[in-house]
PDB file of C-alpha atoms in Angstrom:
ATOM      1  CA  LYS A   1      -9.666   4.374  15.897  1.00 30.00           C
ATOM      2  CA  VAL A   2      -7.092   7.254  14.506  1.00 31.00           C
ATOM      3  CA  THR A   3      -5.529   9.413  16.838  1.00 32.00           C
ATOM      4  CA  GLY A   4      -4.457  12.518  15.498  1.00 34.00           C
ATOM      5  CA  VAL A   5      -0.776  12.164  14.682  1.00 36.00           C
ATOM      6  CA  GLN A   6      -0.795   9.081  15.994  1.00 38.00           C
ATOM      7  CA  THR A   7      -1.407   6.015  14.163  1.00 42.00           C
ATOM      8  CA  CYS A   8      -3.205   2.708  13.953  1.00 47.00           C
ATOM      9  CA  ALA A   9      -3.267  -0.660  12.927  1.00 49.00           C
ATOM     10  CA  LEU A  10      -6.240  -1.231   9.979  1.00 51.00           C
ATOM     11  CA  PRO A  11      -9.585  -2.556  11.497  1.00 51.00           C
ATOM     12  CA  ILE A  12      -9.734  -4.628   8.610  1.00 52.00           C
ATOM     13  CA  SER A  13     -11.767  -7.721   7.691  1.00 53.00           C
ATOM     14  CA  VAL A  14     -10.778 -10.786   5.105  1.00 55.00           C
ATOM     15  CA  LEU A  15     -12.958 -10.826   2.143  1.00 55.00           C
ATOM     16  CA  GLY A  16     -13.934 -13.978   0.306  1.00 53.00           C
ATOM     17  CA  ASP A  17     -13.695 -17.841   1.082  1.00 45.00           C
ATOM     18  CA  THR A  18     -10.024 -17.890  -0.019  1.00 48.00           C
ATOM     19  CA  VAL A  19      -6.314 -18.466   1.570  1.00 54.00           C
ATOM     20  CA  ALA A  20      -5.486 -15.824   4.601  1.00 58.00           C
ATOM     21  CA  LEU A  21      -3.275 -17.445   6.200  1.00 60.00           C
ATOM     22  CA  PHE A  22      -0.772 -16.512   8.917  1.00 70.00           C
ATOM     23  CA  LEU A  23       2.465 -16.861   7.922  1.00 72.00           C
ATOM     24  CA  ASP A  24       5.780 -15.696   8.466  1.00 75.00           C
ATOM     25  CA  GLY A  25       6.546 -11.568   8.253  1.00 75.00           C
ATOM     26  CA  PRO A  26       9.513  -9.625   7.406  1.00 75.00           C
ATOM     27  CA  ALA A  27      11.996 -10.252   9.712  1.00 71.00           C
ATOM     28  CA  GLY A  28      13.346  -7.624  12.965  1.00 66.00           C
ATOM     29  CA  ALA A  29      13.331  -7.149  16.296  1.00 64.00           C
ATOM     30  CA  ALA A  30      11.748  -3.527  15.451  1.00 66.00           C
ATOM     31  CA  PHE A  31       8.396  -5.992  14.008  1.00 70.00           C
ATOM     32  CA  SER A  32       8.115  -8.394  16.927  1.00 69.00           C
ATOM     33  CA  GLY A  33      10.654  -8.769  19.575  1.00 67.00           C
ATOM     34  CA  PRO A  34      12.477 -11.283  19.802  1.00 72.00           C
ATOM     35  CA  GLN A  35       8.585 -13.037  19.203  1.00 74.00           C
ATOM     36  CA  LEU A  36       8.243 -15.004  15.185  1.00 74.00           C
ATOM     37  CA  ASN A  37       6.669 -12.351  13.326  1.00 78.00           C
ATOM     38  CA  ARG A  38       3.351 -13.210  11.353  1.00 79.00           C
ATOM     39  CA  ALA A  39       1.920 -11.901   8.410  1.00 83.00           C
ATOM     40  CA  VAL A  40      -1.367 -12.115   6.480  1.00 83.00           C
ATOM     41  CA  HIS A  41      -1.017 -14.271   2.793  1.00 85.00           C
ATOM     42  CA  PHE A  42      -3.513 -13.678   0.342  1.00 85.00           C
ATOM     43  CA  ALA A  43      -4.988 -15.979  -3.102  1.00 83.00           C
ATOM     44  CA  GLY A  44      -7.463 -14.684  -4.555  1.00 84.00           C
ATOM     45  CA  SER A  45      -9.111 -12.552  -2.025  1.00 82.00           C
ATOM     46  CA  GLY A  46      -8.480  -9.315  -0.162  1.00 86.00           C
ATOM     47  CA  ALA A  47      -8.721  -7.041   3.094  1.00 86.00           C
ATOM     48  CA  SER A  48     -10.751  -4.487   3.105  1.00 86.00           C
ATOM     49  CA  ALA A  49     -11.485  -1.291   6.002  1.00 86.00           C
ATOM     50  CA  VAL A  50     -13.037   1.666   6.598  1.00 86.00           C
ATOM     51  CA  VAL A  51     -11.710   4.267   8.373  1.00 84.00           C
ATOM     52  CA  PRO A  52     -12.618   7.920   9.639  1.00 83.00           C
ATOM     53  CA  LEU A  53     -10.350  10.473   8.808  1.00 80.00           C
ATOM     54  CA  ARG A  54     -10.208  14.202   9.664  1.00 79.00           C
ATOM     55  CA  GLY A  55      -9.205  16.674   7.160  1.00 79.00           C
ATOM     56  CA  GLU A  56      -7.977  16.042   3.381  1.00 82.00           C
ATOM     57  CA  ALA A  57      -4.131  14.523   4.633  1.00 86.00           C
ATOM     58  CA  SER A  58      -3.440  11.203   5.259  1.00 89.00           C
ATOM     59  CA  THR A  59      -0.920   7.892   4.824  1.00 92.00           C
ATOM     60  CA  LEU A  60      -1.282   4.431   4.126  1.00 93.00           C
ATOM     61  CA  GLU A  61       1.484   2.343   4.472  1.00 91.00           C
ATOM     62  CA  PHE A  62       2.463  -1.556   4.979  1.00 92.00           C
ATOM     63  CA  TRP A  63       4.906  -4.478   3.648  1.00 91.00           C
ATOM     64  CA  PHE A  64       4.399  -6.857   1.185  1.00 94.00           C
ATOM     65  CA  TRP A  65       5.412  -9.669  -0.493  1.00 93.00           C
ATOM     66  CA  ASN A  66       4.607 -10.600  -4.050  1.00 96.00           C
ATOM     67  CA  GLY A  67       4.929 -14.761  -4.897  1.00 94.00           C
ATOM     68  CA  LEU A  68       4.137 -14.618  -8.287  1.00 95.00           C
ATOM     69  CA  SER A  69       5.857 -14.104 -11.380  1.00 95.00           C
ATOM     70  CA  ASN A  70       5.409 -10.654 -13.356  1.00 94.00           C
ATOM     71  CA  ARG A  71       5.259 -12.706 -16.257  1.00 92.00           C
ATOM     72  CA  VAL A  72       1.788 -15.014 -15.328  1.00 93.00           C
ATOM     73  CA  ARG A  73      -0.542 -12.161 -16.286  1.00 95.00           C
ATOM     74  CA  GLU A  74      -1.539  -8.581 -16.953  1.00 94.00           C
ATOM     75  CA  VAL A  75      -1.451  -7.139 -13.568  1.00 95.00           C
ATOM     76  CA  THR A  76       0.422  -9.448 -11.137  1.00 96.00           C
ATOM     77  CA  GLY A  77      -0.989  -7.189  -8.481  1.00 95.00           C
ATOM     78  CA  THR A  78      -2.833  -5.436  -6.992  1.00 95.00           C
ATOM     79  CA  LEU A  79      -1.670  -3.862  -3.310  1.00 96.00           C
ATOM     80  CA  ALA A  80      -3.840  -0.730  -2.444  1.00 95.00           C
ATOM     81  CA  GLY A  81      -7.006   1.389  -3.513  1.00 93.00           C
ATOM     82  CA  LEU A  82      -8.830   3.949  -1.873  1.00 90.00           C
ATOM     83  CA  GLN A  83     -11.830   4.250  -2.915  1.00 86.00           C
ATOM     84  CA  ASP A  84     -12.804   7.584  -5.608  1.00 83.00           C
ATOM     85  CA  GLU A  85      -8.895   8.309  -5.327  1.00 86.00           C
ATOM     86  CA  TYR A  86      -5.863   5.915  -6.338  1.00 90.00           C
ATOM     87  CA  SER A  87      -5.200   2.189  -6.508  1.00 92.00           C
ATOM     88  CA  VAL A  88      -1.801   0.965  -6.132  1.00 94.00           C
ATOM     89  CA  PHE A  89      -0.945  -2.385  -8.540  1.00 95.00           C
ATOM     90  CA  ILE A  90       2.474  -4.217  -9.906  1.00 96.00           C
ATOM     91  CA  ALA A  91       1.910  -4.302 -13.528  1.00 95.00           C
ATOM     92  CA  GLY A  92       2.259  -8.212 -15.673  1.00 95.00           C
ATOM     93  CA  GLY A  93       3.073  -9.398 -18.664  1.00 92.00           C
ATOM     94  CA  THR A  94       5.541  -9.637 -20.610  1.00 88.00           C
ATOM     95  CA  ASN A  95       6.124  -6.084 -21.695  1.00 87.00           C
ATOM     96  CA  ALA A  96       8.746  -3.496 -20.680  1.00 88.00           C
ATOM     97  CA  GLU A  97       6.228  -2.217 -17.878  1.00 91.00           C
ATOM     98  CA  SER A  98       6.237  -5.955 -16.415  1.00 94.00           C
ATOM     99  CA  GLY A  99       7.007  -5.805 -12.515  1.00 94.00           C
ATOM    100  CA  ARG A 100       6.888  -2.044 -11.916  1.00 93.00           C
ATOM    101  CA  LEU A 101       4.223  -0.692 -10.007  1.00 92.00           C
ATOM    102  CA  VAL A 102       1.448   1.841 -11.256  1.00 92.00           C
ATOM    103  CA  LEU A 103      -0.385   4.665  -9.382  1.00 91.00           C
ATOM    104  CA  GLU A 104      -3.435   5.152 -10.992  1.00 90.00           C
ATOM    105  CA  THR A 105      -5.717   8.310  -9.952  1.00 85.00           C
ATOM    106  CA  HIS A 106      -9.247   8.634 -10.623  1.00 75.00           C
ATOM    107  CA  PHE A 107     -11.343  11.551  -9.404  1.00 61.00           C
ATOM    108  CA  ALA A 108     -14.719  10.576 -10.096  1.00 53.00           C
ATOM    109  CA  ARG A 109     -16.390  13.698  -8.952  1.00 55.00           C
ATOM    110  CA  ALA A 110     -14.009  15.821 -11.071  1.00 52.00           C
ATOM    111  CA  GLY A 111     -13.816  13.433 -14.533  1.00 58.00           C
ATOM    112  CA  GLU A 112      -9.980  12.906 -14.430  1.00 63.00           C
ATOM    113  CA  SER A 113      -8.028  10.169 -14.247  1.00 71.00           C
ATOM    114  CA  GLY A 114      -4.216   9.838 -14.246  1.00 78.00           C
ATOM    115  CA  ARG A 115      -1.349   7.018 -14.181  1.00 82.00           C
ATOM    116  CA  SER A 116       2.620   6.878 -13.233  1.00 85.00           C
ATOM    117  CA  LEU A 117       4.611   4.429 -13.656  1.00 84.00           C
ATOM    118  CA  SER A 118       7.973   3.317 -11.048  1.00 84.00           C
ATOM    119  CA  THR A 119      11.512   2.953 -12.969  1.00 82.00           C
ATOM    120  CA  HIS A 120      12.888  -0.003 -11.570  1.00 82.00           C
ATOM    121  CA  VAL A 121      10.905  -3.616 -11.217  1.00 90.00           C
ATOM    122  CA  VAL A 122       9.884  -4.572  -7.882  1.00 92.00           C
ATOM    123  CA  PRO A 123      11.303  -7.691  -6.557  1.00 91.00           C
ATOM    124  CA  VAL A 124       9.637 -11.303  -6.665  1.00 94.00           C
ATOM    125  CA  LYS A 125       9.388 -12.743  -2.896  1.00 93.00           C
ATOM    126  CA  GLU A 126      11.055 -10.106  -0.919  1.00 91.00           C
ATOM    127  CA  TRP A 127       9.064  -7.710   1.674  1.00 89.00           C
ATOM    128  CA  VAL A 128       8.814  -3.984   0.326  1.00 91.00           C
ATOM    129  CA  HIS A 129       7.913  -1.265   2.588  1.00 91.00           C
ATOM    130  CA  LEU A 130       5.128   0.887   0.832  1.00 93.00           C
ATOM    131  CA  ALA A 131       3.699   4.326   1.573  1.00 93.00           C
ATOM    132  CA  ILE A 132       1.218   6.437  -0.037  1.00 93.00           C
ATOM    133  CA  VAL A 133       0.456   9.960   1.223  1.00 92.00           C
ATOM    134  CA  GLN A 134      -2.161  11.806   0.077  1.00 89.00           C
ATOM    135  CA  GLU A 135      -2.058  15.937   0.428  1.00 88.00           C
ATOM    136  CA  PRO A 136      -4.369  18.707  -0.932  1.00 83.00           C
ATOM    137  CA  ALA A 137      -3.433  18.523  -4.299  1.00 83.00           C
ATOM    138  CA  ARG A 138      -1.100  15.975  -4.127  1.00 85.00           C
ATOM    139  CA  ILE A 139      -0.441  12.069  -4.106  1.00 88.00           C
ATOM    140  CA  THR A 140       3.196  10.931  -3.538  1.00 89.00           C
ATOM    141  CA  VAL A 141       4.084   6.914  -3.292  1.00 90.00           C
ATOM    142  CA  TYR A 142       6.972   6.027  -1.737  1.00 91.00           C
ATOM    143  CA  LEU A 143       8.940   2.491  -1.900  1.00 89.00           C
ATOM    144  CA  ASP A 144      11.377   1.471   1.094  1.00 88.00           C
ATOM    145  CA  GLY A 145      11.939   5.095   2.112  1.00 86.00           C
ATOM    146  CA  GLU A 146      12.338   6.305  -1.054  1.00 87.00           C
ATOM    147  CA  GLU A 147      10.090   8.197  -3.254  1.00 85.00           C
ATOM    148  CA  TRP A 148       8.655   6.744  -7.084  1.00 80.00           C
ATOM    149  CA  ALA A 149       6.177   8.287  -7.888  1.00 72.00           C
ATOM    150  CA  ALA A 150       3.419  11.582  -7.544  1.00 71.00           C
ATOM    151  CA  ALA A 151       0.139  12.987  -8.982  1.00 74.00           C
ATOM    152  CA  LYS A 152      -2.244  15.742  -8.914  1.00 71.00           C
ATOM    153  CA  ARG A 153      -4.401  15.174  -6.835  1.00 73.00           C
ATOM    154  CA  ILE A 154      -8.333  17.138  -6.419  1.00 59.00           C
ATOM    155  CA  ALA A 155      -9.561  16.540  -3.421  1.00 58.00           C
ATOM    156  CA  LYS A 156     -13.662  15.779  -2.975  1.00 57.00           C
ATOM    157  CA  PRO A 157     -15.675  18.738  -1.958  1.00 55.00           C
ATOM    158  CA  SER A 158     -16.977  18.322   1.634  1.00 53.00           C
ATOM    159  CA  SER A 159     -18.774  20.315   4.136  1.00 45.00           C
ATOM    160  CA  SER A 160     -16.922  18.407   6.614  1.00 52.00           C
ATOM    161  CA  ARG A 161     -13.196  17.884   7.145  1.00 63.00           C
ATOM    162  CA  ASP A 162     -14.249  14.711   8.662  1.00 74.00           C
ATOM    163  CA  ARG A 163     -14.365  11.572   6.201  1.00 76.00           C
ATOM    164  CA  LEU A 164     -14.925   8.302   5.867  1.00 80.00           C
ATOM    165  CA  ALA A 165     -12.293   6.334   4.080  1.00 81.00           C
ATOM    166  CA  GLN A 166     -13.059   3.171   2.355  1.00 87.00           C
ATOM    167  CA  VAL A 167      -9.695   1.160   2.037  1.00 91.00           C
ATOM    168  CA  ARG A 168      -8.567  -2.044   0.036  1.00 91.00           C
ATOM    169  CA  LEU A 169      -5.809  -4.210   0.976  1.00 93.00           C
ATOM    170  CA  GLY A 170      -4.426  -6.772  -1.673  1.00 93.00           C
ATOM    171  CA  TRP A 171      -7.167  -5.671  -3.973  1.00 90.00           C
ATOM    172  CA  ASP A 172      -9.052  -2.654  -5.059  1.00 91.00           C
ATOM    173  CA  PHE A 173     -12.234  -0.941  -6.669  1.00 89.00           C
ATOM    174  CA  GLY A 174     -11.545  -1.815 -10.507  1.00 86.00           C
ATOM    175  CA  GLY A 175     -11.570  -5.217 -10.330  1.00 88.00           C
ATOM    176  CA  ARG A 176      -7.845  -6.100 -11.049  1.00 92.00           C
ATOM    177  CA  PRO A 177      -6.613  -9.470  -9.926  1.00 93.00           C
ATOM    178  CA  THR A 178      -5.701  -9.581  -6.232  1.00 92.00           C
ATOM    179  CA  LEU A 179      -2.077 -10.051  -4.587  1.00 94.00           C
ATOM    180  CA  GLU A 180      -0.996 -13.145  -4.399  1.00 93.00           C
ATOM    181  CA  GLY A 181       1.738 -13.241  -1.238  1.00 92.00           C
ATOM    182  CA  LYS A 182       1.596 -11.868   2.099  1.00 91.00           C
ATOM    183  CA  LEU A 183       0.928  -8.182   3.562  1.00 90.00           C
ATOM    184  CA  ASP A 184       1.825  -6.896   6.694  1.00 88.00           C
ATOM    185  CA  GLU A 185       2.306  -3.714   9.260  1.00 86.00           C
ATOM    186  CA  ALA A 186      -0.714  -1.843   7.525  1.00 88.00           C
ATOM    187  CA  ALA A 187      -1.528   1.094   9.511  1.00 88.00           C
ATOM    188  CA  ILE A 188      -3.103   4.427   8.344  1.00 88.00           C
ATOM    189  CA  PHE A 189      -2.649   8.137   9.685  1.00 88.00           C
ATOM    190  CA  ASP A 190      -4.863  11.105   9.178  1.00 86.00           C
ATOM    191  CA  ARG A 191      -1.510  13.528   8.293  1.00 89.00           C
ATOM    192  CA  ALA A 192       1.222  13.286   5.403  1.00 91.00           C
ATOM    193  CA  ILE A 193       4.083  12.054   7.045  1.00 91.00           C
ATOM    194  CA  PRO A 194       7.339  13.823   4.832  1.00 90.00           C
ATOM    195  CA  ALA A 195      10.267  11.059   3.533  1.00 87.00           C
ATOM    196  CA  GLN A 196      12.165  11.789   6.128  1.00 88.00           C
ATOM    197  CA  GLU A 197      10.348   9.777   8.487  1.00 88.00           C
ATOM    198  CA  PHE A 198       9.440   6.385   6.313  1.00 83.00           C
ATOM    199  CA  GLN A 199      13.195   6.204   5.538  1.00 83.00           C
ATOM    200  CA  LYS A 200      14.640   6.534   9.625  1.00 81.00           C
ATOM    201  CA  ARG A 201      11.311   4.002  10.392  1.00 76.00           C
ATOM    202  CA  HIS A 202      12.508   1.797   7.299  1.00 76.00           C
ATOM    203  CA  ALA A 203      16.190   1.567   8.418  1.00 77.00           C
ATOM    204  CA  MET A 204      15.205   1.251  11.674  1.00 73.00           C
ATOM    205  CA  ALA A 205      12.677  -2.025  10.895  1.00 69.00           C
ATOM    206  CA  LEU A 206      15.256  -3.968   8.660  1.00 61.00           C
ATOM    207  CA  ALA A 207      19.435  -3.997   8.037  1.00 52.00           C
ATOM    208  CA  ARG A 208      18.134  -5.252   4.658  1.00 43.00           C
ATOM    209  CA  ILE A 209      15.142  -6.208   3.398  1.00 42.00           C
ATOM    210  CA  PHE A 210      14.977  -9.908   3.842  1.00 44.00           C
ATOM    211  CA  HIS A 211      14.423 -12.492   0.768  1.00 39.00           C
ATOM    212  CA  ALA A 212      11.580 -15.226   1.941  1.00 38.00           C
ATOM    213  CA  GLN A 213      12.515 -18.999   2.503  1.00 36.00           C
TER     214      GLN A 213
END
């Protein structure tokens, strides 16, 4: 459940009959104390959740580890999608966009869409922290605690402040290739978290981003 300003782990269900093994997650005592941290591994599949939220503000955050070379296909892997709102994925191929994060917004009721691209390449086989913050008129994406993209948001008209958010992790609602890698520590908040909190939490979780072995 979502409890006000508190975070909740996403009640996800893994879709399809493909790989979803629990392997080593990001290292660090902040994740699991002295025990080995575990993460779900996706290959050709993803996870889905329907979460009740209050109001138009929310934050989705998680850690991901992409294990696929960016030159294999046009989209290296999809990280997340929120129905009728946005998709975040890693561009692939051999052009200048390869390896960069893409934020695509799509507001069906308003007939508008947008696209933003990160200025740097996402590392392969390294753990990266991603946060997607929704406010009534803006969507902002943070990578390892730093803002890299923002887009105009058109909030859907509603007679109630309460809504059900349909979230997908490792895939989206557009049929793009799924994430070929690992995902961990997925959580959602029913508020817009400021950048300072991401930076503080990222610094506490890891002194550095650990390379997977």
